[in-house]
């Protein structure tokens, strides 16, 4: 049976967090964070997700892996609805989808050797493996991320930030996943180390055929690694485009504003934080605007933007209009 071309697909995903109601008898409510979000990703490709801090990128990433249960909508893994998967199938699928985090040191248990940390997912997914086999696989995985075998006997406090992130990646790839959600994986690292880690992820993608969801507020890094780019604003996707088209001509005014806020190429002047120079405040998620999520801050705003929500802009739509 041939596999579907799409590895993971989200359809009209809504994700929120419970918040207590006012008063002891009041029902808790759901704070909507990600709204009406759809995306798809093919094997071996990278989707960059950008947007200001707090716009819901991490929440979406976790919901794709079903680490958070969506409020509504679907996530399909190789065409199968993850919500409808029997628990055993979901558990097996989990080895195929992994996540790496922003703070590499905090993500590693300080009491364990790196060999144990890296092999831990295997102990869960392949419980029949002996200790020696686990260690062997851990060393193989450490080598793949550029760390020598002796790292297996070291502890997290002995690592630099870049090495710690490599260990996080070694742990993520040990079970031969098909997808890694990279949640701001280089934001905590020095600029020179950022490039090394991003290049490592790209090499591993080539070697292992990995698909990556690469979440970042840094448009320069996303440009380097992504095949396609998706822009989120206040929990909604406002634009999706192939990388080169997006960087040559961002279509949504929010994307254009993000692009204008891209830091200087000079690393000394690079702040790396988009959003700093965007005008105005983000509207509250408790009281989202009825129209465009960017209307209150958009330099091109028109009266209808406050009333009507525009469709998410996609390059495919543009080409359809141009031809
Ligand atoms: P981003 O990754 O774009 O910075 P997040 O997905 O981390 O955005 O957060 C989006 C919003 O959800 C933020 O307002 C954040 O405060 C809120 N949030 C994140 N995690 C939780 C949680 N566990 N409970 C309640 N609210 C949360």
PDB file of C-alpha atoms in Angstrom, residues 4-308:
ATOM      1  CA  UNK A   4      -0.376   9.276   1.266  1.00  0.00           C
ATOM      2  CA  UNK A   5       1.815  12.138  -0.024  1.00  0.00           C
ATOM      3  CA  UNK A   6       0.874  14.226   2.998  1.00  0.00           C
ATOM      4  CA  UNK A   7       2.519  13.253   6.264  1.00  0.00           C
ATOM      5  CA  UNK A   8       0.509  15.453   8.584  1.00  0.00           C
ATOM      6  CA  UNK A   9      -2.490  17.631   7.949  1.00  0.00           C
ATOM      7  CA  UNK A  10      -4.520  19.906  10.209  1.00  0.00           C
ATOM      8  CA  UNK A  11      -8.055  20.786   9.253  1.00  0.00           C
ATOM      9  CA  UNK A  12      -9.816  23.741  10.843  1.00  0.00           C
ATOM     10  CA  UNK A  13      -7.988  23.195  14.092  1.00  0.00           C
ATOM     11  CA  UNK A  14      -9.147  25.044  17.210  1.00  0.00           C
ATOM     12  CA  UNK A  15      -7.051  24.751  20.344  1.00  0.00           C
ATOM     13  CA  UNK A  16      -7.567  26.409  23.704  1.00  0.00           C
ATOM     14  CA  UNK A  17      -6.751  26.239  27.395  1.00  0.00           C
ATOM     15  CA  UNK A  18      -9.294  25.889  30.182  1.00  0.00           C
ATOM     16  CA  UNK A  19      -9.740  28.947  32.386  1.00  0.00           C
ATOM     17  CA  UNK A  20     -11.770  28.931  35.606  1.00  0.00           C
ATOM     18  CA  UNK A  21     -15.118  30.711  35.521  1.00  0.00           C
ATOM     19  CA  UNK A  22     -15.862  33.690  37.757  1.00  0.00           C
ATOM     20  CA  UNK A  23     -17.232  32.490  41.089  1.00  0.00           C
ATOM     21  CA  UNK A  24     -17.168  29.061  42.694  1.00  0.00           C
ATOM     22  CA  UNK A  25     -20.202  27.700  40.836  1.00  0.00           C
ATOM     23  CA  UNK A  26     -19.281  29.148  37.489  1.00  0.00           C
ATOM     24  CA  UNK A  27     -18.246  26.713  34.778  1.00  0.00           C
ATOM     25  CA  UNK A  28     -14.714  26.839  33.455  1.00  0.00           C
ATOM     26  CA  UNK A  29     -14.354  28.187  29.936  1.00  0.00           C
ATOM     27  CA  UNK A  30     -11.907  27.537  27.159  1.00  0.00           C
ATOM     28  CA  UNK A  31      -9.545  30.323  26.222  1.00  0.00           C
ATOM     29  CA  UNK A  32      -9.263  29.998  22.443  1.00  0.00           C
ATOM     30  CA  UNK A  33      -5.651  30.277  21.302  1.00  0.00           C
ATOM     31  CA  UNK A  34      -5.406  28.634  17.876  1.00  0.00           C
ATOM     32  CA  UNK A  35      -8.368  29.208  15.612  1.00  0.00           C
ATOM     33  CA  UNK A  36      -9.535  27.693  12.356  1.00  0.00           C
ATOM     34  CA  UNK A  37      -6.048  26.627  11.368  1.00  0.00           C
ATOM     35  CA  UNK A  38      -5.330  24.315   8.460  1.00  0.00           C
ATOM     36  CA  UNK A  39      -1.976  23.169   7.129  1.00  0.00           C
ATOM     37  CA  UNK A  40      -0.332  20.224   5.483  1.00  0.00           C
ATOM     38  CA  UNK A  41       3.215  18.950   5.365  1.00  0.00           C
ATOM     39  CA  UNK A  42       4.843  16.388   3.097  1.00  0.00           C
ATOM     40  CA  UNK A  43       7.612  13.976   4.115  1.00  0.00           C
ATOM     41  CA  UNK A  44      11.079  15.504   4.008  1.00  0.00           C
ATOM     42  CA  UNK A  45       9.808  19.110   3.894  1.00  0.00           C
ATOM     43  CA  UNK A  46      10.036  21.975   6.361  1.00  0.00           C
ATOM     44  CA  UNK A  47       7.166  24.265   7.236  1.00  0.00           C
ATOM     45  CA  UNK A  48       8.325  27.413   9.026  1.00  0.00           C
ATOM     46  CA  UNK A  49       5.754  28.951  11.349  1.00  0.00           C
ATOM     47  CA  UNK A  50       6.337  32.595  12.208  1.00  0.00           C
ATOM     48  CA  UNK A  51       4.509  35.261  14.171  1.00  0.00           C
ATOM     49  CA  UNK A  52       4.926  37.382  17.253  1.00  0.00           C
ATOM     50  CA  UNK A  53       5.394  35.883  20.670  1.00  0.00           C
ATOM     51  CA  UNK A  54       2.062  34.736  22.102  1.00  0.00           C
ATOM     52  CA  UNK A  55       0.312  34.229  18.750  1.00  0.00           C
ATOM     53  CA  UNK A  56      -0.141  30.496  19.342  1.00  0.00           C
ATOM     54  CA  UNK A  57       2.751  28.880  17.471  1.00  0.00           C
ATOM     55  CA  UNK A  58       3.791  26.540  20.299  1.00  0.00           C
ATOM     56  CA  UNK A  59       0.205  25.675  21.091  1.00  0.00           C
ATOM     57  CA  UNK A  60      -0.331  24.690  17.459  1.00  0.00           C
ATOM     58  CA  UNK A  61       2.893  22.654  17.433  1.00  0.00           C
ATOM     59  CA  UNK A  62       1.839  20.728  20.519  1.00  0.00           C
ATOM     60  CA  UNK A  63      -1.656  20.162  19.179  1.00  0.00           C
ATOM     61  CA  UNK A  64      -0.208  18.716  15.960  1.00  0.00           C
ATOM     62  CA  UNK A  65       1.521  16.076  18.093  1.00  0.00           C
ATOM     63  CA  UNK A  66      -1.595  15.691  20.213  1.00  0.00           C
ATOM     64  CA  UNK A  67       0.279  16.736  23.326  1.00  0.00           C
ATOM     65  CA  UNK A  68      -2.712  19.087  23.708  1.00  0.00           C
ATOM     66  CA  UNK A  69      -6.151  17.905  22.678  1.00  0.00           C
ATOM     67  CA  UNK A  70      -7.716  20.240  20.117  1.00  0.00           C
ATOM     68  CA  UNK A  71     -11.086  21.761  20.992  1.00  0.00           C
ATOM     69  CA  UNK A  72     -12.298  20.979  17.493  1.00  0.00           C
ATOM     70  CA  UNK A  73     -10.995  20.233  14.010  1.00  0.00           C
ATOM     71  CA  UNK A  74      -8.805  17.351  12.954  1.00  0.00           C
ATOM     72  CA  UNK A  75      -5.179  16.328  12.773  1.00  0.00           C
ATOM     73  CA  UNK A  76      -4.550  13.611  10.207  1.00  0.00           C
ATOM     74  CA  UNK A  77      -1.365  11.547  10.342  1.00  0.00           C
ATOM     75  CA  UNK A  78      -0.737   9.882   6.975  1.00  0.00           C
ATOM     76  CA  UNK A  79      -4.406  10.359   6.259  1.00  0.00           C
ATOM     77  CA  UNK A  80      -5.657   8.910   9.554  1.00  0.00           C
ATOM     78  CA  UNK A  81      -7.533  11.056  12.063  1.00  0.00           C
ATOM     79  CA  UNK A  82      -5.424  11.000  15.221  1.00  0.00           C
ATOM     80  CA  UNK A  83      -8.472  11.480  17.449  1.00  0.00           C
ATOM     81  CA  UNK A  84      -9.957   8.268  16.067  1.00  0.00           C
ATOM     82  CA  UNK A  85      -6.800   6.164  16.471  1.00  0.00           C
ATOM     83  CA  UNK A  86      -6.909   3.373  19.033  1.00  0.00           C
ATOM     84  CA  UNK A  87      -4.600   4.198  21.934  1.00  0.00           C
ATOM     85  CA  UNK A  88      -2.101   1.484  20.901  1.00  0.00           C
ATOM     86  CA  UNK A  89      -1.827   2.878  17.361  1.00  0.00           C
ATOM     87  CA  UNK A  90      -1.426   6.397  18.732  1.00  0.00           C
ATOM     88  CA  UNK A  91       1.347   5.175  21.027  1.00  0.00           C
ATOM     89  CA  UNK A  92       3.170   3.592  18.082  1.00  0.00           C
ATOM     90  CA  UNK A  93       2.671   6.731  16.016  1.00  0.00           C
ATOM     91  CA  UNK A  94       4.199   8.800  18.809  1.00  0.00           C
ATOM     92  CA  UNK A  95       7.624   7.344  18.049  1.00  0.00           C
ATOM     93  CA  UNK A  96       7.273   8.811  14.554  1.00  0.00           C
ATOM     94  CA  UNK A  97       6.673  12.366  15.798  1.00  0.00           C
ATOM     95  CA  UNK A  98       8.993  14.169  18.159  1.00  0.00           C
ATOM     96  CA  UNK A  99       9.564  17.640  19.559  1.00  0.00           C
ATOM     97  CA  UNK A 100      12.590  19.712  20.496  1.00  0.00           C
ATOM     98  CA  UNK A 101      12.354  22.747  22.732  1.00  0.00           C
ATOM     99  CA  UNK A 102      13.738  26.245  23.082  1.00  0.00           C
ATOM    100  CA  UNK A 103      15.642  25.756  26.329  1.00  0.00           C
ATOM    101  CA  UNK A 104      17.891  22.765  25.648  1.00  0.00           C
ATOM    102  CA  UNK A 105      19.347  22.483  29.146  1.00  0.00           C
ATOM    103  CA  UNK A 106      15.997  22.657  30.924  1.00  0.00           C
ATOM    104  CA  UNK A 107      14.719  19.898  28.627  1.00  0.00           C
ATOM    105  CA  UNK A 108      17.332  17.415  29.933  1.00  0.00           C
ATOM    106  CA  UNK A 109      17.017  15.625  33.281  1.00  0.00           C
ATOM    107  CA  UNK A 110      20.102  16.731  35.268  1.00  0.00           C
ATOM    108  CA  UNK A 111      20.335  13.420  37.186  1.00  0.00           C
ATOM    109  CA  UNK A 112      20.673  11.184  34.142  1.00  0.00           C
ATOM    110  CA  UNK A 113      23.650  10.490  31.921  1.00  0.00           C
ATOM    111  CA  UNK A 114      23.255  11.679  28.367  1.00  0.00           C
ATOM    112  CA  UNK A 115      23.252   8.055  27.193  1.00  0.00           C
ATOM    113  CA  UNK A 116      20.172   7.371  29.296  1.00  0.00           C
ATOM    114  CA  UNK A 117      18.498  10.636  28.323  1.00  0.00           C
ATOM    115  CA  UNK A 118      18.972   9.975  24.626  1.00  0.00           C
ATOM    116  CA  UNK A 119      17.892   6.324  24.774  1.00  0.00           C
ATOM    117  CA  UNK A 120      14.861   6.957  26.976  1.00  0.00           C
ATOM    118  CA  UNK A 121      12.289   7.239  24.165  1.00  0.00           C
ATOM    119  CA  UNK A 122      13.542   3.885  22.811  1.00  0.00           C
ATOM    120  CA  UNK A 123      13.040   2.226  26.189  1.00  0.00           C
ATOM    121  CA  UNK A 124       9.383   3.221  25.828  1.00  0.00           C
ATOM    122  CA  UNK A 125       8.880   2.467  22.143  1.00  0.00           C
ATOM    123  CA  UNK A 126      11.060  -0.661  21.923  1.00  0.00           C
ATOM    124  CA  UNK A 127      10.809  -2.156  25.440  1.00  0.00           C
ATOM    125  CA  UNK A 128      12.535  -5.385  24.380  1.00  0.00           C
ATOM    126  CA  UNK A 129      15.961  -3.754  23.961  1.00  0.00           C
ATOM    127  CA  UNK A 130      18.707  -4.604  26.461  1.00  0.00           C
ATOM    128  CA  UNK A 131      20.680  -1.921  28.312  1.00  0.00           C
ATOM    129  CA  UNK A 132      23.673  -2.537  26.065  1.00  0.00           C
ATOM    130  CA  UNK A 133      21.532  -2.163  22.955  1.00  0.00           C
ATOM    131  CA  UNK A 134      20.013   1.053  24.283  1.00  0.00           C
ATOM    132  CA  UNK A 135      23.486   2.422  24.978  1.00  0.00           C
ATOM    133  CA  UNK A 136      24.682   1.425  21.516  1.00  0.00           C
ATOM    134  CA  UNK A 137      21.742   3.172  19.868  1.00  0.00           C
ATOM    135  CA  UNK A 138      22.291   6.259  22.042  1.00  0.00           C
ATOM    136  CA  UNK A 139      25.929   6.454  20.927  1.00  0.00           C
ATOM    137  CA  UNK A 140      24.867   6.056  17.284  1.00  0.00           C
ATOM    138  CA  UNK A 141      22.368   8.877  17.708  1.00  0.00           C
ATOM    139  CA  UNK A 142      24.919  11.117  19.467  1.00  0.00           C
ATOM    140  CA  UNK A 143      27.340  10.521  16.583  1.00  0.00           C
ATOM    141  CA  UNK A 144      24.662  11.560  14.079  1.00  0.00           C
ATOM    142  CA  UNK A 145      24.417  14.946  15.796  1.00  0.00           C
ATOM    143  CA  UNK A 146      28.200  15.380  15.875  1.00  0.00           C
ATOM    144  CA  UNK A 147      28.929  14.294  19.470  1.00  0.00           C
ATOM    145  CA  UNK A 148      31.485  11.590  20.258  1.00  0.00           C
ATOM    146  CA  UNK A 149      30.687   8.342  22.114  1.00  0.00           C
ATOM    147  CA  UNK A 150      32.131   9.599  25.395  1.00  0.00           C
ATOM    148  CA  UNK A 151      29.241  12.077  25.694  1.00  0.00           C
ATOM    149  CA  UNK A 152      27.030   9.100  26.589  1.00  0.00           C
ATOM    150  CA  UNK A 153      28.650   8.982  30.037  1.00  0.00           C
ATOM    151  CA  UNK A 154      28.437  12.730  30.725  1.00  0.00           C
ATOM    152  CA  UNK A 155      25.734  14.776  32.478  1.00  0.00           C
ATOM    153  CA  UNK A 156      23.712  17.774  31.211  1.00  0.00           C
ATOM    154  CA  UNK A 157      25.557  20.317  33.382  1.00  0.00           C
ATOM    155  CA  UNK A 158      28.753  19.545  31.464  1.00  0.00           C
ATOM    156  CA  UNK A 159      27.285  20.779  28.175  1.00  0.00           C
ATOM    157  CA  UNK A 160      27.305  24.110  26.367  1.00  0.00           C
ATOM    158  CA  UNK A 161      23.936  25.358  25.049  1.00  0.00           C
ATOM    159  CA  UNK A 162      24.705  24.158  21.539  1.00  0.00           C
ATOM    160  CA  UNK A 163      25.784  20.704  22.757  1.00  0.00           C
ATOM    161  CA  UNK A 164      22.642  20.461  24.907  1.00  0.00           C
ATOM    162  CA  UNK A 165      20.480  21.185  21.871  1.00  0.00           C
ATOM    163  CA  UNK A 166      22.387  18.516  19.927  1.00  0.00           C
ATOM    164  CA  UNK A 167      21.575  16.058  22.706  1.00  0.00           C
ATOM    165  CA  UNK A 168      17.910  17.100  22.478  1.00  0.00           C
ATOM    166  CA  UNK A 169      18.043  16.391  18.739  1.00  0.00           C
ATOM    167  CA  UNK A 170      19.808  13.036  19.326  1.00  0.00           C
ATOM    168  CA  UNK A 171      16.981  12.066  21.679  1.00  0.00           C
ATOM    169  CA  UNK A 172      14.395  13.156  19.120  1.00  0.00           C
ATOM    170  CA  UNK A 173      15.905  11.150  16.235  1.00  0.00           C
ATOM    171  CA  UNK A 174      16.761   7.952  18.102  1.00  0.00           C
ATOM    172  CA  UNK A 175      13.386   6.352  17.333  1.00  0.00           C
ATOM    173  CA  UNK A 176      13.717   7.216  13.611  1.00  0.00           C
ATOM    174  CA  UNK A 177      10.851   9.709  13.542  1.00  0.00           C
ATOM    175  CA  UNK A 178       9.199  11.029  10.410  1.00  0.00           C
ATOM    176  CA  UNK A 179       8.406  14.458  11.886  1.00  0.00           C
ATOM    177  CA  UNK A 180      10.064  16.755  14.407  1.00  0.00           C
ATOM    178  CA  UNK A 181       8.333  19.842  15.717  1.00  0.00           C
ATOM    179  CA  UNK A 182      11.153  22.278  16.477  1.00  0.00           C
ATOM    180  CA  UNK A 183       9.805  24.850  18.916  1.00  0.00           C
ATOM    181  CA  UNK A 184      12.141  27.873  18.825  1.00  0.00           C
ATOM    182  CA  UNK A 185      15.087  25.445  18.880  1.00  0.00           C
ATOM    183  CA  UNK A 186      17.818  28.044  18.406  1.00  0.00           C
ATOM    184  CA  UNK A 187      16.372  31.134  20.106  1.00  0.00           C
ATOM    185  CA  UNK A 188      18.335  30.581  23.311  1.00  0.00           C
ATOM    186  CA  UNK A 189      21.648  30.044  21.490  1.00  0.00           C
ATOM    187  CA  UNK A 190      24.388  32.439  20.372  1.00  0.00           C
ATOM    188  CA  UNK A 191      24.040  33.503  16.740  1.00  0.00           C
ATOM    189  CA  UNK A 192      27.107  31.502  15.583  1.00  0.00           C
ATOM    190  CA  UNK A 193      25.798  28.355  17.282  1.00  0.00           C
ATOM    191  CA  UNK A 194      22.303  28.936  15.859  1.00  0.00           C
ATOM    192  CA  UNK A 195      23.662  28.449  12.323  1.00  0.00           C
ATOM    193  CA  UNK A 196      25.387  25.190  13.298  1.00  0.00           C
ATOM    194  CA  UNK A 197      22.228  23.745  14.842  1.00  0.00           C
ATOM    195  CA  UNK A 198      20.051  24.827  11.913  1.00  0.00           C
ATOM    196  CA  UNK A 199      22.524  23.292   9.445  1.00  0.00           C
ATOM    197  CA  UNK A 200      22.574  20.099  11.506  1.00  0.00           C
ATOM    198  CA  UNK A 201      18.775  19.889  11.301  1.00  0.00           C
ATOM    199  CA  UNK A 202      18.956  20.364   7.529  1.00  0.00           C
ATOM    200  CA  UNK A 203      21.627  17.641   7.191  1.00  0.00           C
ATOM    201  CA  UNK A 204      19.553  15.255   9.297  1.00  0.00           C
ATOM    202  CA  UNK A 205      16.516  16.065   7.191  1.00  0.00           C
ATOM    203  CA  UNK A 206      18.471  15.029   4.082  1.00  0.00           C
ATOM    204  CA  UNK A 207      19.891  11.876   5.661  1.00  0.00           C
ATOM    205  CA  UNK A 208      16.754  10.666   7.409  1.00  0.00           C
ATOM    206  CA  UNK A 209      13.985  12.125   5.237  1.00  0.00           C
ATOM    207  CA  UNK A 210      12.577  14.054   8.192  1.00  0.00           C
ATOM    208  CA  UNK A 211       9.729  16.520   7.942  1.00  0.00           C
ATOM    209  CA  UNK A 212      10.147  19.550  10.201  1.00  0.00           C
ATOM    210  CA  UNK A 213       7.700  22.038  11.638  1.00  0.00           C
ATOM    211  CA  UNK A 214      10.060  24.873  12.504  1.00  0.00           C
ATOM    212  CA  UNK A 215       8.542  27.396  14.892  1.00  0.00           C
ATOM    213  CA  UNK A 216      10.410  30.666  15.265  1.00  0.00           C
ATOM    214  CA  UNK A 217       9.966  34.387  15.638  1.00  0.00           C
ATOM    215  CA  UNK A 218      13.182  34.844  13.655  1.00  0.00           C
ATOM    216  CA  UNK A 219      12.428  35.326   9.973  1.00  0.00           C
ATOM    217  CA  UNK A 220      16.073  35.048   8.929  1.00  0.00           C
ATOM    218  CA  UNK A 221      16.450  31.583  10.442  1.00  0.00           C
ATOM    219  CA  UNK A 222      13.103  30.473   9.002  1.00  0.00           C
ATOM    220  CA  UNK A 223      14.191  31.665   5.562  1.00  0.00           C
ATOM    221  CA  UNK A 224      17.291  29.484   5.748  1.00  0.00           C
ATOM    222  CA  UNK A 225      15.591  26.243   6.734  1.00  0.00           C
ATOM    223  CA  UNK A 226      12.009  26.299   5.386  1.00  0.00           C
ATOM    224  CA  UNK A 227      10.455  25.131   2.150  1.00  0.00           C
ATOM    225  CA  UNK A 228       7.158  26.827   2.993  1.00  0.00           C
ATOM    226  CA  UNK A 229       6.269  29.557   5.464  1.00  0.00           C
ATOM    227  CA  UNK A 230       3.082  30.044   7.434  1.00  0.00           C
ATOM    228  CA  UNK A 231       2.372  33.312   9.236  1.00  0.00           C
ATOM    229  CA  UNK A 232       0.234  33.362  12.363  1.00  0.00           C
ATOM    230  CA  UNK A 233      -1.339  36.387  13.988  1.00  0.00           C
ATOM    231  CA  UNK A 234      -3.452  36.124  17.132  1.00  0.00           C
ATOM    232  CA  UNK A 235      -4.067  32.404  16.690  1.00  0.00           C
ATOM    233  CA  UNK A 236      -4.992  32.573  13.029  1.00  0.00           C
ATOM    234  CA  UNK A 237      -3.068  31.792   9.871  1.00  0.00           C
ATOM    235  CA  UNK A 238      -2.938  34.951   7.793  1.00  0.00           C
ATOM    236  CA  UNK A 239      -0.656  33.721   5.015  1.00  0.00           C
ATOM    237  CA  UNK A 240       1.007  30.554   3.715  1.00  0.00           C
ATOM    238  CA  UNK A 241       3.498  30.552   0.845  1.00  0.00           C
ATOM    239  CA  UNK A 242       6.523  28.803  -0.619  1.00  0.00           C
ATOM    240  CA  UNK A 243       9.655  30.269   0.987  1.00  0.00           C
ATOM    241  CA  UNK A 244      11.067  32.183  -1.986  1.00  0.00           C
ATOM    242  CA  UNK A 245       7.712  33.655  -2.964  1.00  0.00           C
ATOM    243  CA  UNK A 246       7.074  34.704   0.622  1.00  0.00           C
ATOM    244  CA  UNK A 247      10.391  36.469   1.071  1.00  0.00           C
ATOM    245  CA  UNK A 248      10.227  38.098  -2.374  1.00  0.00           C
ATOM    246  CA  UNK A 249       6.699  39.358  -1.858  1.00  0.00           C
ATOM    247  CA  UNK A 250       4.870  38.907   1.426  1.00  0.00           C
ATOM    248  CA  UNK A 251       1.198  39.491   0.690  1.00  0.00           C
ATOM    249  CA  UNK A 252      -0.606  40.107   3.964  1.00  0.00           C
ATOM    250  CA  UNK A 253       0.061  43.520   5.601  1.00  0.00           C
ATOM    251  CA  UNK A 254       0.933  41.655   8.818  1.00  0.00           C
ATOM    252  CA  UNK A 255       3.582  39.605   6.973  1.00  0.00           C
ATOM    253  CA  UNK A 256       4.893  42.820   5.428  1.00  0.00           C
ATOM    254  CA  UNK A 257       5.122  44.423   8.871  1.00  0.00           C
ATOM    255  CA  UNK A 258       7.004  41.392  10.209  1.00  0.00           C
ATOM    256  CA  UNK A 259       9.377  41.584   7.290  1.00  0.00           C
ATOM    257  CA  UNK A 260      10.059  45.284   7.927  1.00  0.00           C
ATOM    258  CA  UNK A 261      10.919  44.351  11.490  1.00  0.00           C
ATOM    259  CA  UNK A 262      13.547  41.803  10.385  1.00  0.00           C
ATOM    260  CA  UNK A 263      16.762  42.627  12.156  1.00  0.00           C
ATOM    261  CA  UNK A 264      19.882  44.014  10.545  1.00  0.00           C
ATOM    262  CA  UNK A 265      22.277  41.490   8.956  1.00  0.00           C
ATOM    263  CA  UNK A 266      24.978  42.908  11.229  1.00  0.00           C
ATOM    264  CA  UNK A 267      24.858  40.513  14.206  1.00  0.00           C
ATOM    265  CA  UNK A 268      25.813  43.282  16.636  1.00  0.00           C
ATOM    266  CA  UNK A 269      22.728  45.211  15.678  1.00  0.00           C
ATOM    267  CA  UNK A 270      20.596  42.125  15.267  1.00  0.00           C
ATOM    268  CA  UNK A 271      17.912  42.004  17.878  1.00  0.00           C
ATOM    269  CA  UNK A 272      16.366  38.862  16.381  1.00  0.00           C
ATOM    270  CA  UNK A 273      12.983  39.671  17.882  1.00  0.00           C
ATOM    271  CA  UNK A 274      10.290  40.441  15.415  1.00  0.00           C
ATOM    272  CA  UNK A 275       7.389  42.190  16.962  1.00  0.00           C
ATOM    273  CA  UNK A 276       9.535  44.760  18.703  1.00  0.00           C
ATOM    274  CA  UNK A 277       9.044  47.299  15.999  1.00  0.00           C
ATOM    275  CA  UNK A 278       5.460  46.392  15.090  1.00  0.00           C
ATOM    276  CA  UNK A 279       3.137  49.222  16.026  1.00  0.00           C
ATOM    277  CA  UNK A 280       0.457  48.957  18.708  1.00  0.00           C
ATOM    278  CA  UNK A 281      -0.663  46.220  21.059  1.00  0.00           C
ATOM    279  CA  UNK A 282      -1.973  42.780  20.161  1.00  0.00           C
ATOM    280  CA  UNK A 283      -5.740  42.582  20.791  1.00  0.00           C
ATOM    281  CA  UNK A 284      -6.734  40.343  23.712  1.00  0.00           C
ATOM    282  CA  UNK A 285      -7.491  36.687  22.985  1.00  0.00           C
ATOM    283  CA  UNK A 286     -10.418  37.105  25.387  1.00  0.00           C
ATOM    284  CA  UNK A 287     -11.914  39.700  23.100  1.00  0.00           C
ATOM    285  CA  UNK A 288     -10.707  38.911  19.584  1.00  0.00           C
ATOM    286  CA  UNK A 289     -11.622  41.283  16.769  1.00  0.00           C
ATOM    287  CA  UNK A 290     -14.563  40.344  14.562  1.00  0.00           C
ATOM    288  CA  UNK A 291     -12.673  41.194  11.385  1.00  0.00           C
ATOM    289  CA  UNK A 292      -9.016  40.906  10.467  1.00  0.00           C
ATOM    290  CA  UNK A 293      -6.769  40.038  13.424  1.00  0.00           C
ATOM    291  CA  UNK A 294      -4.305  42.727  12.316  1.00  0.00           C
ATOM    292  CA  UNK A 295      -6.864  45.493  11.662  1.00  0.00           C
ATOM    293  CA  UNK A 296      -6.185  47.487  14.824  1.00  0.00           C
ATOM    294  CA  UNK A 297      -2.487  47.805  13.910  1.00  0.00           C
ATOM    295  CA  UNK A 298      -2.545  47.740  10.121  1.00  0.00           C
ATOM    296  CA  UNK A 299      -1.250  50.768   8.196  1.00  0.00           C
ATOM    297  CA  UNK A 300      -3.502  49.816   5.263  1.00  0.00           C
ATOM    298  CA  UNK A 301      -6.684  49.349   7.311  1.00  0.00           C
ATOM    299  CA  UNK A 302     -10.055  50.014   5.667  1.00  0.00           C
ATOM    300  CA  UNK A 303     -13.482  50.114   7.355  1.00  0.00           C
ATOM    301  CA  UNK A 304     -14.409  46.623   6.104  1.00  0.00           C
ATOM    302  CA  UNK A 305     -11.299  45.108   7.754  1.00  0.00           C
ATOM    303  CA  UNK A 306     -12.954  45.635  11.148  1.00  0.00           C
ATOM    304  CA  UNK A 307     -16.104  43.788  10.077  1.00  0.00           C
ATOM    305  CA  UNK A 308     -14.955  41.054   7.682  1.00  0.00           C
TER     306      UNK A 308
END
